[in-house]
Short mmCIF file of C-alpha atoms and ligand atoms in Angstrom, two decimals:
data_model
loop_
_atom_site.label_atom_id
_atom_site.label_comp_id
_atom_site.label_asym_id
_atom_site.label_seq_id
_atom_site.Cartn_x
_atom_site.Cartn_y
_atom_site.Cartn_z
CA MET A 1 0.10 -0.11 0.18
CA ARG A 2 0.87 3.74 -0.76
CA THR A 3 1.41 6.57 1.88
CA VAL A 4 0.74 9.75 0.52
CA LEU A 5 1.54 13.40 2.66
CA ARG A 6 -0.41 15.39 1.15
CA GLY A 7 -1.10 18.82 1.31
CA ALA A 8 2.12 20.28 2.81
CA ARG A 9 3.10 24.06 2.24
CA TRP A 10 6.44 22.54 1.41
CA PRO A 11 7.81 20.65 -0.60
CA GLY A 12 4.25 19.98 -2.25
CA ASP A 13 3.17 15.95 -2.00
CA VAL A 14 6.01 13.25 -0.60
CA ALA A 15 3.99 9.66 -1.83
CA VAL A 16 5.89 6.71 -0.44
CA ARG A 17 5.96 2.96 -0.98
CA ASP A 18 7.83 -0.05 0.48
CA GLY A 19 9.89 2.30 2.84
CA GLU A 20 11.16 4.27 -0.06
CA ILE A 21 10.50 7.61 -1.12
CA GLU A 22 8.44 7.52 -4.97
CA ALA A 23 7.69 10.81 -5.66
CA VAL A 24 7.65 14.35 -4.62
CA GLY A 25 5.55 17.62 -5.56
CA SER A 26 2.58 16.81 -7.23
CA VAL A 27 1.31 13.63 -6.29
CA PRO A 28 -1.74 12.11 -8.23
CA GLU A 29 -4.66 9.98 -5.84
CA GLU A 30 -4.85 6.63 -6.54
CA PRO A 31 -7.50 4.05 -5.04
CA GLY A 32 -6.57 2.77 -1.50
CA ASP A 33 -3.63 5.43 -0.81
CA GLU A 34 -3.22 6.16 3.01
CA VAL A 35 -3.33 9.43 3.11
CA ILE A 36 -2.04 11.97 6.02
CA ARG A 37 -2.62 15.59 6.08
CA CYS A 38 0.00 17.60 6.21
CA ASP A 39 -1.75 21.09 5.57
CA GLY A 40 -0.04 24.12 5.80
CA ASP A 41 3.21 22.18 7.57
CA LEU A 42 6.63 21.56 5.91
CA VAL A 43 7.88 18.21 5.19
CA THR A 44 11.73 17.91 5.28
CA ALA A 45 14.19 14.78 5.08
CA GLY A 46 14.91 13.29 8.27
CA LEU A 47 17.43 15.19 10.17
CA ILE A 48 20.64 12.92 10.74
CA ASN A 49 22.64 13.62 14.30
CA THR A 50 26.34 12.89 13.65
CA HIS A 51 27.86 12.75 17.34
CA HIS A 52 26.29 12.17 20.77
CA HIS A 53 27.16 10.24 23.58
CA LEU A 54 23.34 9.45 25.09
CA PHE A 55 24.64 8.10 28.29
CA GLN A 56 25.34 11.89 29.36
CA TRP A 57 21.93 12.65 29.95
CA MET A 58 22.34 11.08 33.13
CA THR A 59 24.64 13.76 34.14
CA ARG A 60 23.06 17.10 33.16
CA GLY A 61 23.22 20.38 35.06
CA ARG A 62 26.79 19.87 36.27
CA CYS A 63 30.00 21.66 35.82
CA ALA A 64 28.23 24.82 34.05
CA GLY A 65 31.65 26.61 34.66
CA CYS A 66 33.91 24.37 33.33
CA ASP A 67 36.49 24.16 30.54
CA LEU A 68 36.60 21.02 28.96
CA PHE A 69 39.08 19.29 30.60
CA GLY A 70 38.03 20.49 34.02
CA TRP A 71 34.17 19.38 32.56
CA LEU A 72 35.78 15.75 31.79
CA VAL A 73 37.70 15.42 34.86
CA GLU A 74 34.88 16.09 37.07
CA LEU A 75 32.62 13.85 35.42
CA TYR A 76 35.03 10.64 34.22
CA PRO A 77 34.53 9.28 37.82
CA VAL A 78 30.41 9.87 38.02
CA TRP A 79 30.09 8.01 34.52
CA GLY A 80 32.56 5.05 35.74
CA ARG A 81 29.35 4.51 38.41
CA LEU A 82 26.79 4.19 36.11
CA ASP A 83 25.36 0.47 35.35
CA VAL A 84 23.55 -0.85 32.11
CA GLU A 85 20.13 -0.18 33.36
CA ASP A 86 21.25 3.92 33.51
CA VAL A 87 22.80 3.91 30.32
CA ARG A 88 19.86 2.28 28.76
CA ALA A 89 17.57 4.76 30.65
CA ALA A 90 19.68 7.59 29.20
CA ALA A 91 19.76 6.40 25.81
CA LEU A 92 15.83 5.77 25.91
CA VAL A 93 14.88 9.42 26.42
CA GLY A 94 18.05 11.21 24.47
CA LEU A 95 16.91 8.91 21.29
CA GLY A 96 13.22 9.77 22.06
CA GLU A 97 14.66 13.49 22.42
CA LEU A 98 15.95 13.53 19.15
CA ALA A 99 12.98 11.70 17.33
CA LEU A 100 10.91 14.27 18.93
CA THR A 101 12.56 17.30 17.14
CA GLY A 102 12.86 15.16 14.14
CA CYS A 103 15.71 13.13 14.21
CA THR A 104 15.99 9.69 11.78
CA THR A 105 19.09 9.09 12.24
CA ALA A 106 21.72 9.01 15.42
CA ALA A 107 25.37 8.27 15.87
CA ASP A 108 26.21 7.49 19.59
CA HIS A 109 29.25 7.71 20.71
CA HIS A 110 29.63 5.34 23.68
CA TYR A 111 32.91 5.24 25.28
CA LEU A 112 33.29 4.82 28.29
CA VAL A 113 32.88 0.49 29.37
CA PRO A 114 32.59 0.45 33.57
CA ARG A 115 34.07 -3.15 34.49
CA GLY A 116 34.77 -3.63 30.85
CA ASP A 117 30.58 -4.80 30.20
CA ASP A 118 29.94 -3.55 26.96
CA SER A 119 26.52 -5.20 27.34
CA VAL A 120 25.95 -1.56 27.45
CA PHE A 121 25.76 -1.58 23.44
CA ASP A 122 23.15 -3.80 23.49
CA ALA A 123 21.08 -1.70 26.19
CA ILE A 124 21.71 1.38 23.16
CA ALA A 125 20.75 -1.10 19.98
CA HIS A 126 17.59 -1.98 21.98
CA ALA A 127 16.43 1.56 22.86
CA ALA A 128 16.80 2.65 19.21
CA ARG A 129 15.00 -0.45 17.99
CA THR A 130 12.01 1.08 20.60
CA ILE A 131 12.24 4.10 19.50
CA GLY A 132 12.38 3.62 16.05
CA ILE A 133 15.35 5.84 14.65
CA ARG A 134 18.35 4.59 12.95
CA LEU A 135 21.38 4.03 15.25
CA HIS A 136 25.26 4.61 13.92
CA LEU A 137 26.87 3.02 17.01
CA ALA A 138 30.12 4.12 17.82
CA ARG A 139 31.96 1.44 20.08
CA GLY A 140 34.13 3.94 21.44
CA SER A 141 37.22 3.64 23.97
CA MET A 142 39.77 5.09 26.23
CA ASP A 143 42.82 2.92 27.16
CA LEU A 144 45.02 5.97 28.32
CA GLY A 145 44.07 5.81 32.05
CA GLU A 146 45.88 8.63 34.37
CA SER A 147 49.29 7.10 35.30
CA ARG A 148 49.61 6.55 31.68
CA GLY A 149 50.05 10.47 30.77
CA GLY A 150 45.95 10.26 29.93
CA LEU A 151 43.40 12.62 31.34
CA PRO A 152 40.66 9.65 32.73
CA PRO A 153 41.29 7.81 35.60
CA ASP A 154 42.61 4.66 35.55
CA HIS A 155 39.86 2.29 36.92
CA VAL A 156 37.34 4.23 33.41
CA VAL A 157 39.66 2.02 31.15
CA GLU A 158 39.99 -0.33 29.35
CA ASP A 159 43.37 -2.47 27.64
CA VAL A 160 43.25 -2.50 23.84
CA ASP A 161 43.49 -6.26 23.98
CA ALA A 162 39.60 -6.18 25.42
CA ILE A 163 38.71 -3.05 23.48
CA LEU A 164 39.47 -5.00 19.85
CA ALA A 165 37.90 -7.77 21.10
CA SER A 166 34.61 -6.11 22.71
CA THR A 167 34.71 -4.47 18.98
CA GLU A 168 34.57 -7.38 16.88
CA SER A 169 31.34 -9.02 19.38
CA VAL A 170 29.79 -5.93 19.43
CA ILE A 171 29.98 -5.66 15.29
CA GLU A 172 29.43 -9.51 15.42
CA ARG A 173 25.75 -8.71 17.73
CA HIS A 174 24.45 -5.89 16.22
CA HIS A 175 25.90 -4.23 12.44
CA ASP A 176 23.17 -5.05 9.77
CA GLY A 177 23.78 -1.74 7.79
CA GLU A 178 20.81 -0.52 8.06
CA ARG A 179 19.39 -0.42 10.96
CA VAL A 180 22.08 -0.39 13.49
CA VAL A 181 25.42 0.38 11.96
CA VAL A 182 28.46 -0.46 13.67
CA THR A 183 31.50 2.08 13.68
CA VAL A 184 34.66 1.98 15.65
CA ALA A 185 35.62 4.93 17.96
CA PRO A 186 38.43 5.64 19.96
CA CYS A 187 37.63 8.22 22.34
CA SER A 188 40.35 11.03 22.03
CA PRO A 189 44.01 11.56 21.34
CA PHE A 190 44.47 12.59 25.26
CA SER A 191 42.67 9.39 26.58
CA VAL A 192 44.08 6.60 23.58
CA SER A 193 47.20 5.17 22.94
CA PRO A 194 48.35 5.56 19.36
CA GLU A 195 48.09 1.61 19.16
CA LEU A 196 44.83 1.99 20.17
CA MET A 197 43.95 3.96 17.12
CA ARG A 198 45.75 2.02 14.24
CA GLU A 199 44.10 -1.31 15.27
CA SER A 200 40.47 0.37 15.92
CA ALA A 201 41.56 1.79 12.20
CA ALA A 202 42.70 -1.39 11.12
CA LEU A 203 39.63 -3.36 12.69
CA ALA A 204 37.54 -0.70 10.80
CA ARG A 205 38.85 -1.17 7.81
CA ARG A 206 38.78 -5.15 7.57
CA HIS A 207 35.21 -5.19 8.27
CA GLY A 208 34.32 -1.96 5.72
CA LEU A 209 33.47 0.24 9.06
CA ARG A 210 33.65 3.87 9.80
CA LEU A 211 36.11 5.65 12.18
CA HIS A 212 34.95 8.04 14.17
CA THR A 213 36.84 9.92 17.21
CA HIS A 214 37.02 13.67 18.89
CA LEU A 215 39.85 15.69 17.07
CA ALA A 216 40.84 19.74 17.36
CA GLU A 217 38.15 20.91 20.28
CA THR A 218 40.17 22.58 22.61
CA LEU A 219 43.47 24.61 22.31
CA ASP A 220 44.41 22.52 25.54
CA GLU A 221 44.43 19.18 23.14
CA GLU A 222 46.49 21.38 20.57
CA ARG A 223 48.50 21.93 23.50
CA ASP A 224 48.88 18.26 25.32
CA THR A 225 49.88 16.81 21.49
CA LEU A 226 52.30 19.20 21.28
CA GLU A 227 54.00 18.05 24.38
CA ARG A 228 53.73 14.65 24.36
CA PHE A 229 53.69 13.55 20.60
CA GLY A 230 55.61 17.03 19.17
CA ARG A 231 52.59 16.80 16.91
CA ARG A 232 49.57 18.89 15.87
CA PRO A 233 46.36 16.91 16.44
CA VAL A 234 45.95 16.28 12.52
CA ASP A 235 49.39 15.24 11.78
CA LEU A 236 49.20 13.08 14.53
CA LEU A 237 46.01 11.54 13.46
CA ASP A 238 47.34 11.64 9.77
CA ASP A 239 50.22 9.12 11.46
CA LEU A 240 47.93 6.96 12.30
CA GLY A 241 46.17 6.57 9.63
CA TRP A 242 42.92 8.19 10.08
CA ILE A 243 42.86 11.31 7.82
CA ALA A 244 41.17 9.84 4.98
CA GLY A 245 37.47 9.06 3.55
CA ASP A 246 36.15 6.72 5.80
CA VAL A 247 36.65 9.13 9.39
CA TRP A 248 34.72 11.82 10.73
CA MET A 249 35.26 13.49 13.71
CA ALA A 250 33.56 15.53 16.25
CA HIS A 251 33.78 19.22 16.48
CA GLY A 252 36.92 19.88 14.35
CA ILE A 253 37.70 23.52 15.57
CA HIS A 254 41.14 24.16 15.78
CA PHE A 255 42.74 23.54 12.23
CA ASP A 256 44.50 26.28 9.82
CA ASP A 257 44.32 26.67 6.70
CA ALA A 258 46.33 24.37 5.43
CA GLU A 259 44.93 21.42 7.55
CA VAL A 260 41.48 22.63 6.12
CA ALA A 261 42.76 21.64 2.85
CA ARG A 262 44.26 18.50 3.83
CA LEU A 263 40.76 17.45 5.21
CA GLY A 264 38.88 18.69 2.59
CA SER A 265 40.66 16.63 -0.14
CA ALA A 266 41.08 13.41 1.90
CA GLY A 267 37.17 13.55 1.89
CA THR A 268 37.03 13.19 6.02
CA GLY A 269 33.85 14.46 7.24
CA VAL A 270 33.07 16.96 11.07
CA ALA A 271 30.75 16.62 12.97
CA HIS A 272 30.02 20.28 13.97
CA CYS A 273 28.23 20.54 17.96
CA PRO A 274 27.87 24.35 18.03
CA SER A 275 25.98 24.32 21.19
CA SER A 276 28.51 21.90 23.02
CA ASN A 277 30.55 24.13 21.65
CA ALA A 278 29.83 27.43 23.03
CA ARG A 279 28.56 26.25 26.78
CA LEU A 280 31.95 24.82 26.62
CA GLY A 281 33.42 28.22 25.76
CA VAL A 282 35.98 25.94 23.07
CA GLY A 283 36.21 28.10 19.71
CA MET A 284 33.87 28.01 16.55
CA CYS A 285 33.90 25.32 13.61
CA ARG A 286 35.26 26.71 10.11
CA VAL A 287 32.14 24.94 8.88
CA VAL A 288 31.88 27.01 5.68
CA ASP A 289 35.96 26.73 4.60
CA LEU A 290 35.32 23.00 5.47
CA GLU A 291 32.53 22.59 2.93
CA ALA A 292 34.64 24.64 0.78
CA ALA A 293 37.69 22.51 0.81
CA GLY A 294 35.37 18.94 0.61
CA SER A 295 35.02 17.85 3.56
CA PRO A 296 31.49 16.20 4.79
CA VAL A 297 30.06 18.44 7.28
CA GLY A 298 27.31 17.32 9.69
CA LEU A 299 25.48 18.47 12.72
CA GLY A 300 25.57 16.75 15.78
CA VAL A 301 24.04 17.45 19.19
CA ASP A 302 26.31 16.43 21.61
CA GLY A 303 25.94 15.19 24.78
CA ALA A 304 23.41 16.20 27.48
CA ALA A 305 26.15 16.79 29.46
CA SER A 306 27.06 19.61 27.52
CA ASN A 307 24.43 20.66 25.53
CA GLU A 308 21.43 20.18 27.44
CA VAL A 309 18.67 20.76 25.00
CA GLY A 310 18.87 17.19 23.83
CA GLY A 311 17.24 17.96 20.54
CA LEU A 312 18.19 18.12 17.24
CA GLN A 313 16.28 20.65 15.35
CA PRO A 314 17.33 23.66 17.35
CA GLU A 315 20.93 22.85 15.97
CA LEU A 316 20.35 24.21 13.16
CA ARG A 317 19.56 27.92 13.75
CA GLN A 318 22.70 27.66 16.42
CA SER A 319 24.77 26.65 13.66
CA LEU A 320 24.20 29.61 11.08
CA TYR A 321 24.66 31.54 14.15
CA THR A 322 27.80 30.12 15.15
CA ALA A 323 29.04 30.26 11.16
CA ARG A 324 28.01 34.02 10.89
CA GLN A 325 29.27 34.87 14.18
CA ARG A 326 32.52 33.65 12.69
CA ALA A 327 32.84 35.10 9.50
CA MET A 328 31.17 38.31 11.09
CA ARG A 329 29.44 38.64 8.42
CA ALA A 330 25.54 38.07 7.81
CA ASP A 331 25.66 36.87 3.89
CA VAL A 332 26.96 33.15 4.54
CA PHE A 333 25.20 29.96 5.36
CA MET A 334 21.77 30.97 4.42
CA PRO A 335 18.99 28.31 6.12
CA PRO A 336 19.10 26.07 3.33
CA ASP A 337 22.52 25.42 4.57
CA ALA A 338 21.74 24.98 7.65
CA LEU A 339 19.50 22.45 6.60
CA ARG A 340 21.78 20.07 4.55
CA LEU A 341 24.13 20.14 7.36
CA ALA A 342 21.47 18.44 9.21
CA THR A 343 20.59 15.93 6.29
CA GLU A 344 22.76 15.66 3.37
CA GLY A 345 25.46 16.68 5.31
CA GLY A 346 25.10 14.16 7.75
CA ALA A 347 24.70 10.84 5.63
CA ARG A 348 27.95 12.03 3.56
CA CYS A 349 29.95 11.51 7.04
CA LEU A 350 27.68 8.73 7.83
CA GLY A 351 28.87 7.01 4.91
CA ARG A 352 25.02 6.80 3.15
CA ASP A 353 23.62 7.68 0.22
CA ASP A 354 20.35 6.39 1.25
CA ILE A 355 19.39 8.62 3.69
CA GLY A 356 19.20 12.34 3.95
CA ARG A 357 17.26 14.26 1.17
CA LEU A 358 14.13 14.46 0.02
CA GLU A 359 14.42 12.75 -3.38
CA PRO A 360 12.35 9.39 -4.98
CA GLY A 361 14.56 6.37 -4.46
CA CYS A 362 15.80 7.62 -0.40
CA ARG A 363 14.45 5.57 2.32
CA ALA A 364 11.19 7.65 3.34
CA ASP A 365 12.96 8.75 6.34
CA LEU A 366 10.34 12.03 6.90
CA VAL A 367 9.54 14.70 9.26
CA VAL A 368 6.63 16.60 9.18
CA TRP A 369 7.02 19.94 10.98
CA PRO A 370 4.08 22.31 12.41
CA GLY A 371 3.46 25.29 10.39
CA ALA A 372 0.75 27.17 11.64
CA ASP A 373 3.08 29.58 12.85
CA LEU A 374 4.91 29.97 10.20
CA ALA A 375 1.31 31.28 7.68
CA ASP A 376 3.30 34.71 8.30
CA VAL A 377 6.54 33.85 6.86
CA PRO A 378 6.46 33.80 3.43
CA ASP A 379 9.71 31.78 3.21
CA PRO A 380 9.02 28.06 5.16
CA LEU A 381 12.47 27.22 4.89
CA ALA A 382 13.74 30.63 6.30
CA GLY A 383 11.24 29.84 9.50
CA LEU A 384 11.94 26.52 10.16
CA VAL A 385 15.34 27.33 10.92
CA LEU A 386 15.25 31.56 12.01
CA GLY A 387 12.24 30.62 13.64
CA PRO A 388 10.96 29.43 17.20
CA ASP A 389 11.99 25.85 18.58
CA ARG A 390 9.80 23.21 17.05
CA ARG A 391 8.90 19.52 17.39
CA ALA A 392 7.54 17.08 14.71
CA ARG A 393 4.35 16.26 14.29
CA HIS A 394 5.04 13.33 12.53
CA VAL A 395 8.22 11.30 12.28
CA LEU A 396 8.63 8.72 9.59
CA VAL A 397 11.23 6.36 9.39
CA GLU A 398 11.43 3.65 6.37
CA GLY A 399 7.85 4.93 6.30
CA ALA A 400 6.44 3.53 9.62
CA HIS A 401 5.29 5.96 12.47
CA VAL A 402 8.12 6.68 14.83
CA VAL A 403 6.32 10.35 16.19
CA ARG A 404 2.73 10.56 15.57
CA ASP A 405 0.45 13.85 16.55
CA GLY A 406 3.70 15.14 18.63
CA GLU A 407 4.19 11.83 20.89
CA LEU A 408 6.44 8.97 20.58
CA VAL A 409 4.54 5.92 18.98
CA GLY A 410 7.42 2.80 20.40
CA ALA A 411 7.31 4.60 24.38
CA ASP A 412 6.14 6.51 26.68
CA ARG A 413 8.11 9.88 26.57
CA ARG A 414 7.33 10.39 30.58
CA GLY A 415 7.58 7.66 32.21
CA LEU A 416 11.12 7.55 30.39
CA ARG A 417 11.85 10.78 32.04
CA ARG A 418 10.31 9.71 35.41
CA GLU A 419 12.92 6.31 35.70
CA LEU A 420 15.92 8.21 34.35
CA ALA A 421 15.64 11.23 36.68
CA GLU A 422 15.58 8.36 39.36
CA ARG A 423 18.26 7.07 38.21
CA ALA A 424 19.91 10.12 37.89
CA ARG A 425 19.36 11.06 41.59
CA ARG A 426 21.15 8.31 43.21
CA LEU A 427 24.32 9.78 41.57
CA TRP A 428 24.22 13.35 43.24
CA PRO A 429 27.13 14.44 45.25
ZN1 LIG B 1 32.08 14.46 22.50
#
C-alpha cells in the first residue's frame, strides 16, 4: 500500500511505498492510498545526528562553569558509576528527544565501558529499536588512564586487546548496515594510545566500517598533543592513518588553512556541535571553509552534559548563528545550508547515500513539521531554521511512524523521564 503525505506547504505531496520515497511534489490520487494530511506543514528529510553521548543524559546540569578538561575530570568518576540500566534509561530518553525533534538517524559515541561490561552496547541498540530510529553505534574506547599520561582515571579505561575483542563482538551482535550500523571509535587523542588508534583503524577497515573520534575540540588538546608527541592533532592523526575518507571526527575546530585543505582533499568529515561548543567555550568550527574544501560536515547535538537541550532541530539555528559569528558576516550560511548540514551533510559523514535527501529512491525517513505559526513567513524553510524551536508533528522511518501527533509511538516519554530522574538522583553529590 502507498502512503501519501498530502498538502504540505513545502514541498507539496510526498508519496511513500515499501519504505522508499516514490514521488515528491504533486502526487495524483490512487485508490487505496493511505493519506496523512499535512496542510500548512513542512516536510523535510529526517534529520541526522552525527555525534552524541546518550549516557550523558544521566549527568545534566553539572560543571556549568568548567572548560572541557575540567568538565571531563569532574564527570569521568560519575560516569564510571553508571550501570547498564542507567545507560539504557539515558539512551531511551535521549533517542526519544531526538525523534521528537525530527531526527531519524543518530550516531552515539559510547566510550565508557566500566568493568568491561560491553552489554551497554546491547542496551543502546535495544533502545534505538524501541524508539524506532536508525542508530550508528560507535563502539568508543579509552585505554590511556592517568597513570600513563592520559586524562581519565585508570578505573574507567580498558586495555587494547579487550577493546578490540569487544568491538569485534559488538559488530557481530549488532551491525546490519541499515537500522544499526557499527562504527569503531577510540575517544580522543588525550584518552587513547597511538596503538589503539592504529589497531582500531585496521579493524574497521577489515570490516568495511567507518571510524569516528574527537579531534581539535580545544586549544588545551592542541597543547597536549604538541607536548606529548611534538605533533599538532591533524599531523598526529595523519601519522596514524586517520586522515581519510572513511573517518568523521567530532568538533574539528582548531585547524589552520593547510589542515582544512588536507581534510577536504581526503574527504574526512566533521560533526559540528555548535551548542556544545558554545557551552564549553571552545571556539567555532570553520564549517564554511571545510565544506568549500570538500569535507562532509554534519550536525551533532553532542551529549546532554554539554548540550542540555538534547534536541536536533534547535541546532539548525545555532549552526547558522555560529557560522555568521565566526565570519562576522550575515550573508554567509543561509537557512538551506543549515538544513543541508542536518540532512545530506550528516548522511555523507556517516557514509550513507540512501538517507538525508527528499528524493525518489531514498529511504522514506521523513519529518512533518507543524507550520501554522509560520503562516506569516514568506519562506517556510527560513522559518524552520530561524524561527521558534519546534517539535515534529510526525516522524517516519522507512515509511513507518516513529512519532505520531507529537508523541513517540514506541515508548511513553513521560515514564522514561521519570525513570531516568530516579536513576540520576542517586548519583547526586
Ligand atoms: Zn563528544
